[in-house]
Amino acid sequence: MEQSTIAPQDESALVAAFEARIAAGESIEPKDWMPERYRKQLVRMMSQHAHSEVVGMLPEGNWITRAPSLRRKMSLIAKVQDEAGHGLYIYCGTETLGVDRQELIEQLVDGRAKYSSIFNYPTLSWADMGVIGWLVDGAAIVNQTILAKTSYGPYARAMVRICKEENFHKRQGYEICATLARGTPAQREMLQDAVNRFWWPALMMFGPSDTDSPNSAELLKWRVKRKTNDELRQRFVNLTVPQAIAIGITLPDPDLAFNEATGNWEFGEIDWTEFFQVIGGEGPCNRERLAARREAHDEGAWVREAAAAHAAKQQRSGTQAA
Amino acid sequence: MSASDSTMRYEGDVSADGLVVTGKTQWPLWEVFTQAGKGAPHEHAGSVHATDAEHAMQNARDVYTRRGEAVSLWVVPASAIVASAPGDAGPFFDPGNDKAYRHPHFYKVPQGVRVF
């Protein structure tokens, strides 16, 4: 096909046309013209999201060998495998913006890339597996359900696929919590301890408050984001509090109160110092997570090389299957 | 289409006999199409990296069909796909846009007759 020649227009006309498409609710596809800044923001957001899925396998993988029953073990293995798949869906979406997955993976193992702060907290007990599914995947669903309507087509489609699968993750987690909540005093105590440790980090998953979120305005304008961090956080709290009440678990926030007028569960002040510390690499497990990821990557090198060598040999001898 | 037509892009060192022996490799990209049920069309699901066609099939199965999403899979070297350019959308598809007589509602039928 003949390459179309775009008449020399100034950038602002292209931006105006692009923003008009966004305003009309059109989705932007890989080969469409887009402002460099839109591309950059998406690469940043999508690669951080993909990295989070990949690093997210580590705290849970930690418990596969110690799952208390075969049923729980099967679910946990399937969930961890899903997270790998989710990482791949989003890396694949990011590649449509002209970056290599290889490059992104190097940024992750080199410690140059960011990922969700929640995965830098340790998983100390079996109850953590329940609480991660319930709260962490629950928060991810709230975030991703909205991202499924993001303006960039490949990202939106990856989110639709992911949302379908995350529901299983949340339900299996909540089932573990509900079971422990009906269990022995020791089991209840283990669950309460896990909730106490994960509640605040789960709220931090939505990112800094709107008043302190440098990227939000631009992302909202281009409909990469459709709701603000604080709106999503509130939605998550409203959904989760009744679930905590239903299983008789206390959320560790003395300020948590229902506001009849707004219909919102109002919550206390988030410790943003902790958030920025963890994001900045000073969380309890940042080094451990990256070391584990790097080790897995390095130990898999021979497999990647062997597969490539095999393919090259097949190709050379002309026995490649059609 | 043979997989050997795809661009095999290795970033590692290549020995004299053409085998990749060390270093980082980036397996070629394959686009994946899934058929949700018999009789349904194959639809684009996403992509995978793989060394060859067989490997691409296995990766596509593991990544895109963990819950019975497909009864059939196609994998195609991404480099083999030719796509229309968004800038051409207007003129390129124009021949199909201004021919109302290709649609049934262009034609008048006597009142009260059921044509369909």
XYZ file of C-alpha atoms in Angstrom:
438
model
C 0.000 0.000 0.000
C 1.195 3.454 -0.813
C 2.399 5.412 2.179
C 0.122 8.353 2.744
C 1.828 11.689 2.890
C 0.561 13.777 5.756
C 0.621 17.398 4.745
C 3.024 19.318 6.921
C 0.854 20.546 9.755
C 2.047 21.968 12.930
C 2.001 19.720 15.941
C -0.796 21.640 17.619
C -3.235 20.807 14.804
C -2.406 17.119 15.163
C -2.833 17.354 18.928
C -6.189 19.077 18.472
C -7.370 16.327 16.107
C -6.104 13.682 18.533
C -7.885 15.284 21.483
C -11.066 15.600 19.456
C -10.970 11.861 18.799
C -10.467 11.197 22.517
C -13.342 13.547 23.377
C -15.560 11.679 20.906
C -14.828 8.479 22.813
C -12.764 6.916 20.047
C -10.082 4.461 20.979
C -6.495 5.114 19.913
C -4.751 2.284 18.099
C -1.002 1.569 17.764
C -0.484 3.068 14.310
C -2.551 6.205 14.977
C -0.759 9.483 15.453
C -0.407 10.317 19.157
C 1.493 12.973 21.096
C 4.896 11.726 22.195
C 3.865 12.508 25.758
C 0.795 10.225 25.496
C 3.029 7.412 24.243
C 5.532 7.999 27.061
C 2.877 8.103 29.761
C 1.346 4.873 28.464
C 4.689 3.076 28.263
C 5.375 4.180 31.840
C 1.975 3.137 33.161
C 1.646 -0.108 31.213
C 5.176 -1.314 31.917
C 4.766 -0.580 35.643
C 1.493 -2.500 35.529
C 3.119 -5.469 33.728
C 6.029 -5.481 36.179
C 3.552 -5.489 39.079
C 1.891 -8.624 37.716
C 5.266 -10.334 37.400
C 6.617 -9.279 40.805
C 3.191 -10.110 42.264
C 3.924 -13.774 41.659
C 6.702 -13.745 44.254
C 4.857 -13.142 47.558
C 2.299 -15.818 46.651
C 4.714 -18.258 45.043
C 6.327 -18.225 48.471
C 3.310 -20.128 49.881
C 2.602 -22.738 47.182
C 4.570 -25.483 48.920
C 2.864 -24.716 52.234
C -0.763 -24.432 51.106
C -2.914 -26.225 53.717
C -4.786 -28.482 51.270
C -4.600 -29.742 47.713
C -7.610 -27.570 46.787
C -5.870 -24.449 48.078
C -2.623 -25.432 46.395
C -4.291 -25.920 42.988
C -5.990 -22.528 43.266
C -2.809 -20.773 44.296
C -0.787 -22.310 41.451
C -3.511 -21.307 38.971
C -3.596 -17.782 40.371
C 0.182 -17.359 40.179
C 0.101 -18.682 36.597
C -2.613 -16.145 35.787
C -0.395 -13.335 37.093
C 2.347 -14.439 34.698
C -0.227 -14.384 31.903
C -1.406 -10.913 32.924
C 2.176 -9.683 32.818
C 2.474 -11.078 29.291
C -0.819 -9.504 28.110
C 0.338 -6.084 29.257
C 3.922 -6.420 28.012
C 2.410 -7.369 24.666
C 0.218 -4.249 24.776
C 3.232 -2.111 25.688
C 5.181 -3.478 22.734
C 2.576 -2.006 20.377
C 3.965 1.393 21.452
C 7.340 0.543 19.963
C 9.298 -0.733 22.963
C 10.834 -4.181 23.312
C 9.756 -6.505 26.074
C 13.409 -7.395 26.504
C 14.152 -3.751 27.257
C 11.363 -3.556 29.839
C 12.449 -6.754 31.557
C 15.998 -5.423 31.771
C 14.700 -2.242 33.398
C 12.871 -4.376 35.958
C 15.784 -6.639 36.895
C 18.197 -3.693 36.927
C 15.993 -1.976 39.504
C 15.267 0.993 37.220
C 11.545 0.255 36.849
C 8.769 0.805 39.351
C 6.047 -1.663 40.263
C 3.176 -1.672 42.731
C 4.367 -0.885 46.254
C 2.135 -3.612 47.731
C 4.460 -6.411 46.608
C 7.275 -5.073 48.749
C 5.522 -6.246 51.901
C 6.294 -9.724 53.254
C 3.810 -12.623 53.305
C 4.268 -13.948 56.811
C 1.370 -16.360 57.233
C -1.117 -18.434 55.241
C -3.779 -15.834 56.039
C -1.787 -13.407 53.886
C -2.770 -15.493 50.838
C -6.424 -14.931 51.649
C -5.960 -11.245 52.381
C -3.923 -10.640 49.199
C -6.661 -12.223 47.086
C -9.387 -10.316 48.905
C -7.783 -6.875 49.332
C -4.935 -6.671 46.829
C -6.762 -8.331 43.932
C -9.928 -6.569 45.070
C -8.171 -3.206 44.758
C -6.679 -4.264 41.413
C -10.171 -5.102 40.104
C -11.514 -1.652 41.040
C -8.583 -0.062 39.229
C -8.652 -2.367 36.210
C -12.407 -2.268 35.655
C -12.029 1.443 34.950
C -8.831 0.910 32.948
C -10.806 -1.414 30.669
C -12.303 1.829 29.303
C -8.957 3.545 28.813
C -8.424 5.392 25.530
C -5.576 3.193 24.287
C -7.087 0.153 22.533
C -4.471 -2.526 23.281
C -4.372 -1.569 26.988
C -8.165 -1.604 27.235
C -8.389 -5.021 25.590
C -5.724 -6.469 27.902
C -7.709 -5.118 30.883
C -10.964 -6.725 29.716
C -9.190 -10.065 29.568
C -7.545 -9.544 32.965
C -10.721 -8.421 34.747
C -12.461 -11.681 33.805
C -9.677 -13.633 35.470
C -9.166 -11.438 38.535
C -12.641 -12.236 39.806
C -11.505 -15.780 40.532
C -8.500 -14.381 42.399
C -10.616 -12.215 44.640
C -13.171 -14.910 45.377
C -10.575 -17.533 46.246
C -8.937 -15.008 48.583
C -12.182 -14.015 50.243
C -13.087 -17.686 50.657
C -9.803 -18.283 52.504
C -10.559 -15.265 54.759
C -14.138 -16.359 55.434
C -12.935 -19.875 56.291
C -10.280 -18.618 58.702
C -12.794 -16.194 60.237
C -15.021 -19.181 61.118
C -12.037 -21.157 62.386
C -10.191 -21.510 65.682
C -9.225 -18.468 67.773
C -5.655 -18.875 66.463
C -6.894 -18.831 62.866
C -9.010 -15.738 63.509
C -6.065 -14.041 65.106
C -3.827 -14.937 62.150
C -6.419 -13.458 59.776
C -6.843 -10.272 61.807
C -3.075 -9.832 61.894
C -2.865 -10.204 58.094
C -5.692 -7.673 57.593
C -3.957 -5.261 59.969
C -0.764 -5.464 57.933
C -2.326 -5.281 54.449
C -5.220 -2.809 54.846
C -3.210 0.409 54.592
C -0.817 -0.818 51.892
C -3.921 -1.904 49.901
C -5.301 1.654 50.113
C -1.935 2.961 48.939
C -2.208 0.829 45.779
C -4.359 3.537 44.191
C -1.405 5.907 44.247
C -0.891 9.336 45.768
C -3.815 11.538 46.690
C -5.221 13.640 43.821
C -3.709 16.752 45.340
C -0.284 15.132 45.112
C -0.462 13.155 41.879
C 1.653 14.887 39.225
C 0.497 12.772 36.285
C -3.232 12.618 36.983
C -4.511 15.722 35.183
C -2.876 14.818 31.903
C -3.878 11.173 32.123
C -7.485 12.150 32.831
C -7.527 14.655 29.970
C -6.412 11.953 27.531
C -8.749 9.414 29.138
C -5.906 7.070 29.928
C -7.367 7.257 33.405
C -11.138 7.642 33.732
C -11.305 8.225 37.509
C -8.923 9.850 39.953
C -6.846 7.900 42.473
C -9.009 9.154 45.342
C -12.275 8.265 43.592
C -11.074 4.718 42.986
C -9.765 4.407 46.550
C -13.138 5.501 47.945
C -14.940 3.041 45.701
C -12.711 0.235 46.979
C -13.312 1.161 50.624
C -17.082 1.311 50.057
C -17.056 -2.148 48.482
C -14.743 -3.709 51.052
C -16.048 -2.527 54.426
C -19.305 -4.541 54.171
C -17.253 -7.615 53.205
C -15.132 -7.179 56.347
C -18.253 -6.778 58.481
C -19.768 -9.912 56.921
C -16.901 -12.098 58.159
C -16.514 -10.265 61.478
C -13.072 -8.815 60.801
C -12.005 -5.387 62.065
C -10.314 -2.987 59.670
C -7.407 -1.254 61.441
C -8.712 2.307 61.182
C -10.356 3.956 64.209
C -11.605 6.793 61.970
C -13.544 4.518 59.635
C -17.176 5.716 59.687
C -20.159 5.661 57.377
C -21.327 9.042 56.172
C -25.094 8.867 55.612
C -25.112 12.032 53.544
C -22.504 10.945 50.979
C -22.994 7.193 51.225
C -19.234 6.837 51.652
C -17.200 4.988 54.237
C -14.832 7.720 55.352
C -11.390 6.614 56.386
C -8.394 7.987 58.276
C -5.213 9.618 57.003
C -2.920 7.426 54.891
C 0.750 7.408 55.903
C 2.184 8.857 52.698
C 5.701 8.901 54.123
C 5.584 5.108 54.175
C 4.179 5.032 50.637
C 6.974 7.170 49.193
C 9.592 5.196 51.110
C 8.367 1.889 49.680
C 8.054 3.315 46.147
C 11.553 4.726 46.552
C 13.018 1.290 47.216
C 13.017 1.309 51.017
C 10.138 -1.081 51.653
C 10.556 -4.233 53.745
C 11.114 -6.530 50.711
C 12.239 -4.382 47.750
C 15.712 -5.892 47.581
C 14.512 -9.435 48.202
C 11.891 -9.202 45.419
C 14.309 -7.859 42.860
C 16.954 -10.390 43.830
C 14.436 -13.232 43.423
C 13.280 -11.869 40.062
C 16.885 -11.455 38.868
C 17.799 -14.950 39.980
C 14.815 -16.471 38.150
C 15.698 -14.471 35.041
C 19.364 -15.502 35.121
C 18.613 -19.133 35.865
C 16.235 -19.224 32.906
C 18.878 -17.919 30.503
C 20.013 -21.371 29.387
C 16.422 -22.305 28.490
C 16.023 -19.198 26.339
C 19.368 -19.806 24.684
C 18.677 -23.498 24.074
C 15.279 -22.730 22.512
C 16.830 -20.114 20.237
C 19.676 -22.452 19.270
C 17.197 -25.225 18.511
C 15.123 -22.941 16.307
C 18.206 -21.677 14.474
C 19.397 -25.241 13.849
C 15.976 -26.323 12.584
C 15.834 -23.338 10.307
C 19.297 -23.996 8.948
C 18.603 -27.643 8.193
C 15.334 -26.675 6.517
C 13.239 -29.015 8.603
C 11.134 -26.186 10.037
C 7.503 -27.239 10.207
C 5.284 -25.206 7.911
C 3.314 -19.334 5.412
C 6.478 -20.835 6.738
C 7.793 -19.612 10.041
C 11.208 -19.271 8.463
C 9.915 -16.174 6.684
C 9.703 -14.359 9.980
C 12.508 -12.142 11.101
C 14.521 -14.133 13.585
C 16.029 -11.437 15.687
C 18.634 -12.562 18.163
C 20.599 -10.117 20.174
C 23.073 -12.678 21.411
C 26.400 -13.647 19.966
C 26.179 -15.923 16.979
C 28.778 -18.634 16.498
C 30.343 -19.524 13.148
C 27.704 -22.149 12.413
C 24.919 -19.649 12.975
C 23.798 -20.931 16.371
C 23.088 -18.517 19.134
C 25.444 -19.463 21.888
C 25.406 -16.803 24.540
C 23.887 -13.539 25.583
C 20.441 -12.071 25.570
C 17.893 -13.255 23.080
C 14.670 -11.685 22.016
C 12.505 -14.328 20.445
C 10.521 -13.174 17.391
C 7.013 -11.823 17.875
C 3.953 -13.821 16.779
C 0.395 -12.558 16.596
C -2.195 -14.917 18.078
C -5.731 -15.479 16.791
C -8.289 -17.548 18.704
C -11.543 -19.110 17.556
C -14.010 -19.072 20.438
C -16.220 -21.867 19.081
C -16.809 -23.939 15.993
C -18.156 -21.742 13.216
C -16.939 -18.507 14.834
C -14.263 -16.384 13.165
C -10.685 -16.330 14.426
C -10.093 -13.105 16.297
C -6.903 -11.378 17.316
C -6.135 -12.174 20.963
C -2.653 -10.698 21.413
C 0.905 -11.733 20.793
C 3.648 -13.971 22.135
C 7.378 -14.258 21.693
C 8.593 -17.658 20.482
C 11.481 -19.223 18.633
C 9.454 -21.135 16.042
C 5.910 -22.056 15.021
C 5.567 -24.979 17.397
C 6.885 -22.969 20.315
C 4.563 -20.082 19.390
C 1.594 -22.483 19.417
C 2.466 -23.745 22.895
C 3.038 -20.261 24.291
C -0.192 -19.001 22.718
C -2.100 -21.915 24.269
C -0.627 -21.218 27.718
C -1.153 -17.454 27.570
C -4.492 -17.082 25.764
C -6.489 -20.279 26.396
C -6.225 -21.117 30.088
C -10.017 -21.204 30.467
C -11.297 -22.849 27.328
C -11.353 -19.572 25.389
C -10.558 -21.287 22.091
C -11.188 -24.383 20.000
C -8.601 -23.360 17.426
C -5.473 -21.183 17.356
C -3.565 -19.410 14.614
C -0.109 -17.994 15.155
C 1.367 -15.719 12.518
C 4.827 -14.108 12.456
C 4.107 -10.462 13.280
C 6.486 -9.421 10.511
C 4.256 -11.190 7.952
C 1.245 -8.995 8.676
C 0.603 -6.081 6.350
C -1.785 -3.515 7.800
C -3.497 -0.491 6.305
C -2.286 2.829 7.628
C -4.670 4.904 9.774
C -3.928 7.985 7.661
C -5.297 6.163 4.635
C -8.553 5.246 6.318
C -10.569 7.860 4.437
C -9.364 7.529 0.828
C -8.464 3.842 1.024
C -11.911 2.735 2.090
C -13.703 5.385 0.090
C -14.795 3.056 -2.736
C -16.989 1.213 -0.245
C -18.474 4.250 1.440
C -20.321 6.112 -1.325
C -22.254 3.296 -2.929
C -25.629 3.319 -1.300
C -26.915 0.997 -4.011
C -24.950 -1.831 -2.386
C -27.381 -1.740 0.537
C -30.913 -3.170 0.486
C -32.561 0.016 1.757
C -31.538 1.750 -1.510
C -34.289 -0.183 -3.285
C -37.986 0.577 -3.234
C -40.466 -2.250 -2.944
C -44.270 -2.120 -3.287
C -45.973 -1.237 -0.028
C -47.231 -4.077 2.108
C -44.978 -6.713 0.560
C -42.683 -8.609 2.848
C -39.423 -8.930 0.981
C -37.393 -10.622 3.702
